Amino acid sequence: MNKAVIQVKNLRKSYGKIKAVDDVSFEVYEQEIFGLVGPNGAGKTTATKCIEGLRKPNSGNLTVLDLNPTSNGRALRKMIGIQLQESQLPARIKVWEAVSLFSSFYNKNIESEPLLKDLGLEEKKKSYFDKLSGGQKQRLFIAMALINDPELIFLDELTTGLDPQARRTTWDLISSVRNKGKTIFLTTHFMEEAEKLCDRVAIIDNGKIIALDTPRNLIRNISTENRLMFSVTDNFELKNLSNIKSISKYEKSGNKIILYGHDKRMVKDVVNFLVNQDVDFTDLQTEQPKLEDVFLALTGKQIRN
């Protein structure tokens, strides 16, 4: 197992009577993408700011790159890159100016021209910030977080507000950064994002870690069933499905039929039944359990935006 670059033990942070982070413990290992995921207001950003040294915890032990972020915050911030959730720049600053400005904050930095090229911003380096698309702005924030060649990078709700195409482009970019030997600490409320990107995920809700493992293991360890969906055009009686043993339950929403079951034979059984009964069906699709199903199983509620 790689070295732990972040160690969090019994972290607590309150605002008055509100326990934003309540006895949280976990480790993040070198060269992994670690996701702290949960709904807005779950405690993700507060925990992250404590780890970054931007907020002082009430209690607990924190070690980041062998430093205490509270007492050694200035030294630590030279070694990490940070993209904050509500990052913003002056409208009339140019891309190259923003990167150059952030480069001046550090004794050690990398060349900006290759960095902008790698991030697809080479042709936009003379563009003003307010003329960039949402995806281009996020890539600029990543460039600013990477300019000091950090060992550890914090990305807080990086893809919020992006369209699906820009979000997936950003995912590819994050993976490419990790492949260069960096460690990434990612906070997000998009379960699909965490499932796609993260090597390990800690699910946080109401200030507490309620699960921590790889996305695959988290999904495997819940009892959520596979789903099979199709649409019917005729008057279809649900009771006709009652004799298919591989189905555990079923429901109907308009013309859409949704079936649930653990048995791998469910798809074959259902298709054979529909064909033999001459049922006119369309849009047949299967759906495997997802990380969002894990959150629902653990909390009894859907993820909140």
GROMACS .gro file of C-alpha atoms in nm:
model
  305
    1MET     CA    1   0.000   0.000   0.000
    2ASN     CA    2   0.125   0.350  -0.084
    3LYS     CA    3   0.221   0.604   0.181
    4ALA     CA    4  -0.060   0.796   0.354
    5VAL     CA    5  -0.030   1.162   0.250
    6ILE     CA    6  -0.337   1.268   0.451
    7GLN     CA    7  -0.423   1.134   0.796
    8VAL     CA    8  -0.745   1.250   0.962
    9LYS     CA    9  -0.828   1.127   1.312
   10ASN     CA   10  -1.141   1.220   1.507
   11LEU     CA   11  -1.187   1.553   1.329
   12ARG     CA   12  -1.460   1.776   1.469
   13LYS     CA   13  -1.576   2.121   1.363
   14SER     CA   14  -1.887   2.299   1.491
   15TYR     CA   15  -2.054   2.631   1.423
   16GLY     CA   16  -2.250   2.707   1.736
   17LYS     CA   17  -2.480   2.410   1.790
   18ILE     CA   18  -2.431   2.280   1.436
   19LYS     CA   19  -2.185   1.990   1.411
   20ALA     CA   20  -2.054   2.039   1.057
   21VAL     CA   21  -1.791   1.764   1.096
   22ASP     CA   22  -1.852   1.508   1.367
   23ASP     CA   23  -1.568   1.268   1.462
   24VAL     CA   24  -1.439   1.200   1.109
   25SER     CA   25  -1.139   0.971   1.047
   26PHE     CA   26  -0.979   0.848   0.723
   27GLU     CA   27  -0.651   0.833   0.531
   28VAL     CA   28  -0.562   0.927   0.172
   29TYR     CA   29  -0.281   0.741  -0.001
   30GLU     CA   30  -0.019   0.859  -0.245
   31GLN     CA   31  -0.120   0.870  -0.614
   32GLU     CA   32  -0.488   0.791  -0.559
   33ILE     CA   33  -0.800   0.988  -0.636
   34PHE     CA   34  -0.986   0.999  -0.307
   35GLY     CA   35  -1.345   1.120  -0.308
   36LEU     CA   36  -1.529   1.279  -0.016
   37VAL     CA   37  -1.885   1.262  -0.140
   38GLY     CA   38  -2.227   1.352  -0.010
   39PRO     CA   39  -2.505   1.609  -0.047
   40ASN     CA   40  -2.455   1.981  -0.011
   41GLY     CA   41  -2.437   2.068   0.358
   42ALA     CA   42  -2.303   1.724   0.455
   43GLY     CA   43  -1.971   1.860   0.583
   44LYS     CA   44  -1.750   1.802   0.279
   45THR     CA   45  -1.625   2.156   0.232
   46THR     CA   46  -1.572   2.219   0.605
   47ALA     CA   47  -1.368   1.900   0.642
   48THR     CA   48  -1.165   1.986   0.332
   49LYS     CA   49  -1.086   2.338   0.452
   50CYS     CA   50  -0.965   2.199   0.785
   51ILE     CA   51  -0.736   1.958   0.599
   52GLU     CA   52  -0.606   2.239   0.377
   53GLY     CA   53  -0.534   2.454   0.681
   54LEU     CA   54  -0.789   2.717   0.579
   55ARG     CA   55  -1.011   2.649   0.880
   56LYS     CA   56  -0.918   2.553   1.237
   57PRO     CA   57  -1.092   2.241   1.370
   58ASN     CA   58  -1.236   2.222   1.721
   59SER     CA   59  -1.054   1.896   1.788
   60GLY     CA   60  -0.884   1.603   1.618
   61ASN     CA   61  -0.547   1.524   1.466
   62LEU     CA   62  -0.455   1.618   1.108
   63THR     CA   63  -0.137   1.537   0.917
   64VAL     CA   64  -0.096   1.641   0.552
   65LEU     CA   65   0.232   1.562   0.376
   66ASP     CA   66   0.383   1.509   0.722
   67LEU     CA   67   0.279   1.859   0.832
   68ASN     CA   68   0.013   1.988   1.069
   69PRO     CA   69  -0.208   2.210   0.851
   70THR     CA   70  -0.304   2.434   1.143
   71SER     CA   71   0.044   2.512   1.273
   72ASN     CA   72   0.231   2.470   0.942
   73GLY     CA   73  -0.027   2.608   0.703
   74ARG     CA   74   0.207   2.841   0.514
   75ALA     CA   75   0.463   2.568   0.448
   76LEU     CA   76   0.189   2.322   0.351
   77ARG     CA   77   0.024   2.551   0.097
   78LYS     CA   78   0.351   2.565  -0.096
   79MET     CA   79   0.325   2.189  -0.144
   80ILE     CA   80  -0.041   2.157  -0.238
   81GLY     CA   81  -0.272   2.287  -0.507
   82ILE     CA   82  -0.621   2.410  -0.424
   83GLN     CA   83  -0.927   2.473  -0.640
   84LEU     CA   84  -1.196   2.619  -0.417
   85GLN     CA   85  -1.568   2.557  -0.467
   86GLU     CA   86  -1.648   2.922  -0.538
   87SER     CA   87  -1.336   3.021  -0.733
   88GLN     CA   88  -1.360   3.349  -0.921
   89LEU     CA   89  -1.133   3.590  -1.105
   90PRO     CA   90  -1.167   3.950  -1.229
   91ALA     CA   91  -1.363   3.959  -1.554
   92ARG     CA   92  -1.089   4.139  -1.751
   93ILE     CA   93  -0.789   3.934  -1.643
   94LYS     CA   94  -0.642   3.726  -1.924
   95VAL     CA   95  -0.569   3.355  -1.896
   96TRP     CA   96  -0.191   3.398  -1.913
   97GLU     CA   97  -0.206   3.683  -1.661
   98ALA     CA   98  -0.397   3.472  -1.409
   99VAL     CA   99  -0.153   3.183  -1.438
  100SER     CA  100   0.146   3.420  -1.420
  101LEU     CA  101   0.002   3.587  -1.110
  102PHE     CA  102  -0.041   3.257  -0.927
  103SER     CA  103   0.303   3.143  -1.041
  104SER     CA  104   0.453   3.447  -0.867
  105PHE     CA  105   0.319   3.327  -0.531
  106TYR     CA  106   0.556   3.029  -0.521
  107ASN     CA  107   0.932   2.976  -0.515
  108LYS     CA  108   0.886   2.659  -0.720
  109ASN     CA  109   0.663   2.643  -1.026
  110ILE     CA  110   0.638   2.481  -1.365
  111GLU     CA  111   0.639   2.644  -1.707
  112SER     CA  112   0.299   2.786  -1.792
  113GLU     CA  113   0.309   2.735  -2.171
  114PRO     CA  114   0.323   2.351  -2.161
  115LEU     CA  115   0.067   2.350  -1.879
  116LEU     CA  116  -0.184   2.557  -2.077
  117LYS     CA  117  -0.125   2.334  -2.378
  118ASP     CA  118  -0.189   2.019  -2.175
  119LEU     CA  119  -0.512   2.171  -2.043
  120GLY     CA  120  -0.635   2.278  -2.387
  121LEU     CA  121  -0.600   2.648  -2.309
  122GLU     CA  122  -0.311   2.738  -2.539
  123GLU     CA  123  -0.536   2.917  -2.788
  124LYS     CA  124  -0.720   3.095  -2.506
  125LYS     CA  125  -0.418   3.233  -2.321
  126LYS     CA  126  -0.490   3.591  -2.439
  127SER     CA  127  -0.867   3.565  -2.374
  128TYR     CA  128  -1.035   3.747  -2.088
  129PHE     CA  129  -1.175   3.539  -1.804
  130ASP     CA  130  -1.534   3.651  -1.868
  131LYS     CA  131  -1.510   3.529  -2.230
  132LEU     CA  132  -1.431   3.170  -2.131
  133SER     CA  133  -1.689   2.892  -2.126
  134GLY     CA  134  -1.767   2.715  -1.799
  135GLY     CA  135  -1.541   2.425  -1.888
  136GLN     CA  136  -1.256   2.656  -1.989
  137LYS     CA  137  -1.284   2.844  -1.660
  138GLN     CA  138  -1.259   2.519  -1.467
  139ARG     CA  139  -0.952   2.417  -1.668
  140LEU     CA  140  -0.796   2.753  -1.585
  141PHE     CA  141  -0.861   2.693  -1.213
  142ILE     CA  142  -0.693   2.353  -1.249
  143ALA     CA  143  -0.395   2.522  -1.417
  144MET     CA  144  -0.369   2.765  -1.125
  145ALA     CA  145  -0.382   2.471  -0.881
  146LEU     CA  146  -0.103   2.291  -1.070
  147ILE     CA  147   0.133   2.581  -1.141
  148ASN     CA  148   0.343   2.514  -0.828
  149ASP     CA  149   0.385   2.146  -0.924
  150PRO     CA  150   0.207   2.024  -0.607
  151GLU     CA  151   0.225   1.673  -0.469
  152LEU     CA  152  -0.136   1.689  -0.353
  153ILE     CA  153  -0.429   1.863  -0.525
  154PHE     CA  154  -0.765   1.955  -0.371
  155LEU     CA  155  -1.062   1.989  -0.606
  156ASP     CA  156  -1.385   2.107  -0.442
  157GLU     CA  157  -1.706   2.057  -0.643
  158LEU     CA  158  -1.505   2.106  -0.962
  159THR     CA  159  -1.776   2.026  -1.216
  160THR     CA  160  -2.077   2.195  -1.055
  161GLY     CA  161  -2.259   2.401  -1.318
  162LEU     CA  162  -2.093   2.235  -1.616
  163ASP     CA  163  -2.287   2.073  -1.899
  164PRO     CA  164  -2.248   1.693  -1.938
  165GLN     CA  165  -1.988   1.719  -2.215
  166ALA     CA  166  -1.770   1.966  -2.024
  167ARG     CA  167  -1.805   1.753  -1.711
  168ARG     CA  168  -1.678   1.442  -1.887
  169THR     CA  169  -1.391   1.636  -2.046
  170THR     CA  170  -1.294   1.754  -1.697
  171TRP     CA  171  -1.308   1.395  -1.570
  172ASP     CA  172  -1.058   1.289  -1.837
  173LEU     CA  173  -0.836   1.579  -1.736
  174ILE     CA  174  -0.841   1.482  -1.368
  175SER     CA  175  -0.748   1.124  -1.454
  176SER     CA  176  -0.456   1.247  -1.667
  177VAL     CA  177  -0.329   1.459  -1.376
  178ARG     CA  178  -0.332   1.157  -1.144
  179ASN     CA  179  -0.150   0.953  -1.407
  180LYS     CA  180   0.140   1.199  -1.375
  181GLY     CA  181   0.194   1.080  -1.018
  182LYS     CA  182  -0.023   1.331  -0.833
  183THR     CA  183  -0.261   1.262  -0.545
  184ILE     CA  184  -0.607   1.413  -0.580
  185PHE     CA  185  -0.855   1.484  -0.301
  186LEU     CA  186  -1.194   1.538  -0.464
  187THR     CA  187  -1.516   1.657  -0.304
  188THR     CA  188  -1.840   1.624  -0.499
  189HIS     CA  189  -2.212   1.568  -0.459
  190PHE     CA  190  -2.226   1.397  -0.801
  191MET     CA  191  -2.226   1.025  -0.724
  192GLU     CA  192  -2.165   0.942  -1.092
  193GLU     CA  193  -1.851   1.157  -1.081
  194ALA     CA  194  -1.718   0.979  -0.774
  195GLU     CA  195  -1.796   0.638  -0.920
  196LYS     CA  196  -1.621   0.726  -1.246
  197LEU     CA  197  -1.307   0.888  -1.103
  198CYS     CA  198  -1.229   0.774  -0.751
  199ASP     CA  199  -1.010   0.486  -0.636
  200ARG     CA  200  -1.176   0.510  -0.294
  201VAL     CA  201  -1.477   0.700  -0.167
  202ALA     CA  202  -1.583   0.821   0.176
  203ILE     CA  203  -1.955   0.897   0.193
  204ILE     CA  204  -2.035   1.173   0.441
  205ASP     CA  205  -2.380   1.275   0.563
  206ASN     CA  206  -2.471   1.505   0.851
  207GLY     CA  207  -2.103   1.547   0.934
  208LYS     CA  208  -2.028   1.174   0.974
  209ILE     CA  209  -1.853   0.921   0.750
  210ILE     CA  210  -2.110   0.649   0.689
  211ALA     CA  211  -1.910   0.435   0.445
  212LEU     CA  212  -1.556   0.417   0.303
  213ASP     CA  213  -1.428   0.179   0.035
  214THR     CA  214  -1.376   0.149  -0.338
  215PRO     CA  215  -1.688   0.235  -0.540
  216ARG     CA  216  -1.705  -0.125  -0.662
  217ASN     CA  217  -1.694  -0.269  -0.310
  218LEU     CA  218  -1.949  -0.021  -0.179
  219ILE     CA  219  -2.189  -0.120  -0.458
  220ARG     CA  220  -2.117  -0.491  -0.417
  221ASN     CA  221  -2.187  -0.482  -0.043
  222ILE     CA  222  -2.539  -0.345  -0.062
  223SER     CA  223  -2.841  -0.558  -0.138
  224THR     CA  224  -2.977  -0.331  -0.412
  225GLU     CA  225  -3.115  -0.536  -0.697
  226ASN     CA  226  -3.058  -0.510  -1.070
  227ARG     CA  227  -3.332  -0.340  -1.266
  228LEU     CA  228  -3.485  -0.434  -1.599
  229MET     CA  229  -3.705  -0.180  -1.774
  230PHE     CA  230  -3.915  -0.185  -2.087
  231SER     CA  231  -4.218  -0.009  -2.233
  232VAL     CA  232  -4.539  -0.172  -2.351
  233THR     CA  233  -4.793  -0.041  -2.599
  234ASP     CA  234  -5.075  -0.283  -2.520
  235ASN     CA  235  -5.280  -0.316  -2.204
  236PHE     CA  236  -5.036  -0.521  -2.002
  237GLU     CA  237  -5.132  -0.690  -1.678
  238LEU     CA  238  -4.854  -0.693  -1.419
  239LYS     CA  239  -4.989  -1.011  -1.268
  240ASN     CA  240  -4.871  -1.191  -1.582
  241LEU     CA  241  -4.517  -1.158  -1.444
  242SER     CA  242  -4.590  -1.326  -1.112
  243ASN     CA  243  -4.482  -1.671  -1.232
  244ILE     CA  244  -4.129  -1.560  -1.329
  245LYS     CA  245  -3.924  -1.675  -1.030
  246SER     CA  246  -3.619  -1.460  -1.111
  247ILE     CA  247  -3.824  -1.143  -1.049
  248SER     CA  248  -3.848  -1.032  -0.687
  249LYS     CA  249  -4.081  -0.736  -0.744
  250TYR     CA  250  -4.224  -0.524  -1.023
  251GLU     CA  251  -4.401  -0.195  -1.077
  252LYS     CA  252  -4.563   0.004  -1.356
  253SER     CA  253  -4.540   0.376  -1.433
  254GLY     CA  254  -4.755   0.467  -1.731
  255ASN     CA  255  -4.642   0.239  -2.012
  256LYS     CA  256  -4.307   0.168  -1.842
  257ILE     CA  257  -4.254  -0.161  -1.659
  258ILE     CA  258  -3.974  -0.182  -1.398
  259LEU     CA  259  -3.860  -0.521  -1.271
  260TYR     CA  260  -3.621  -0.599  -0.987
  261GLY     CA  261  -3.415  -0.909  -0.913
  262HIS     CA  262  -3.076  -1.051  -0.813
  263ASP     CA  263  -3.098  -1.355  -1.040
  264LYS     CA  264  -2.876  -1.335  -1.350
  265ARG     CA  265  -3.144  -1.521  -1.546
  266MET     CA  266  -3.396  -1.240  -1.509
  267VAL     CA  267  -3.328  -1.080  -1.849
  268LYS     CA  268  -3.346  -1.412  -2.033
  269ASP     CA  269  -3.659  -1.520  -1.846
  270VAL     CA  270  -3.842  -1.195  -1.909
  271VAL     CA  271  -3.752  -1.168  -2.277
  272ASN     CA  272  -3.857  -1.529  -2.338
  273PHE     CA  273  -4.183  -1.463  -2.159
  274LEU     CA  274  -4.261  -1.148  -2.357
  275VAL     CA  275  -4.181  -1.313  -2.690
  276ASN     CA  276  -4.381  -1.628  -2.610
  277GLN     CA  277  -4.677  -1.418  -2.498
  278ASP     CA  278  -4.650  -1.201  -2.812
  279VAL     CA  279  -4.621  -0.885  -2.602
  280ASP     CA  280  -4.535  -0.573  -2.801
  281PHE     CA  281  -4.248  -0.415  -2.600
  282THR     CA  282  -3.982  -0.150  -2.668
  283ASP     CA  283  -3.687   0.026  -2.497
  284LEU     CA  284  -3.564  -0.281  -2.312
  285GLN     CA  285  -3.271  -0.187  -2.088
  286THR     CA  286  -3.093  -0.310  -1.780
  287GLU     CA  287  -2.952  -0.098  -1.500
  288GLN     CA  288  -2.690  -0.210  -1.251
  289PRO     CA  289  -2.672  -0.071  -0.895
  290LYS     CA  290  -2.484   0.259  -0.870
  291LEU     CA  291  -2.308   0.456  -0.601
  292GLU     CA  292  -2.621   0.664  -0.557
  293ASP     CA  293  -2.804   0.344  -0.466
  294VAL     CA  294  -2.544   0.293  -0.192
  295PHE     CA  295  -2.623   0.636  -0.048
  296LEU     CA  296  -2.995   0.565  -0.065
  297ALA     CA  297  -2.950   0.226   0.103
  298LEU     CA  298  -2.738   0.375   0.382
  299THR     CA  299  -2.946   0.687   0.451
  300GLY     CA  300  -3.292   0.601   0.326
  301LYS     CA  301  -3.304   0.919   0.116
  302GLN     CA  302  -3.199   1.042  -0.225
  303ILE     CA  303  -2.887   1.256  -0.267
  304ARG     CA  304  -2.972   1.625  -0.219
  305ASN     CA  305  -2.835   1.897  -0.441
   0.00000   0.00000   0.00000
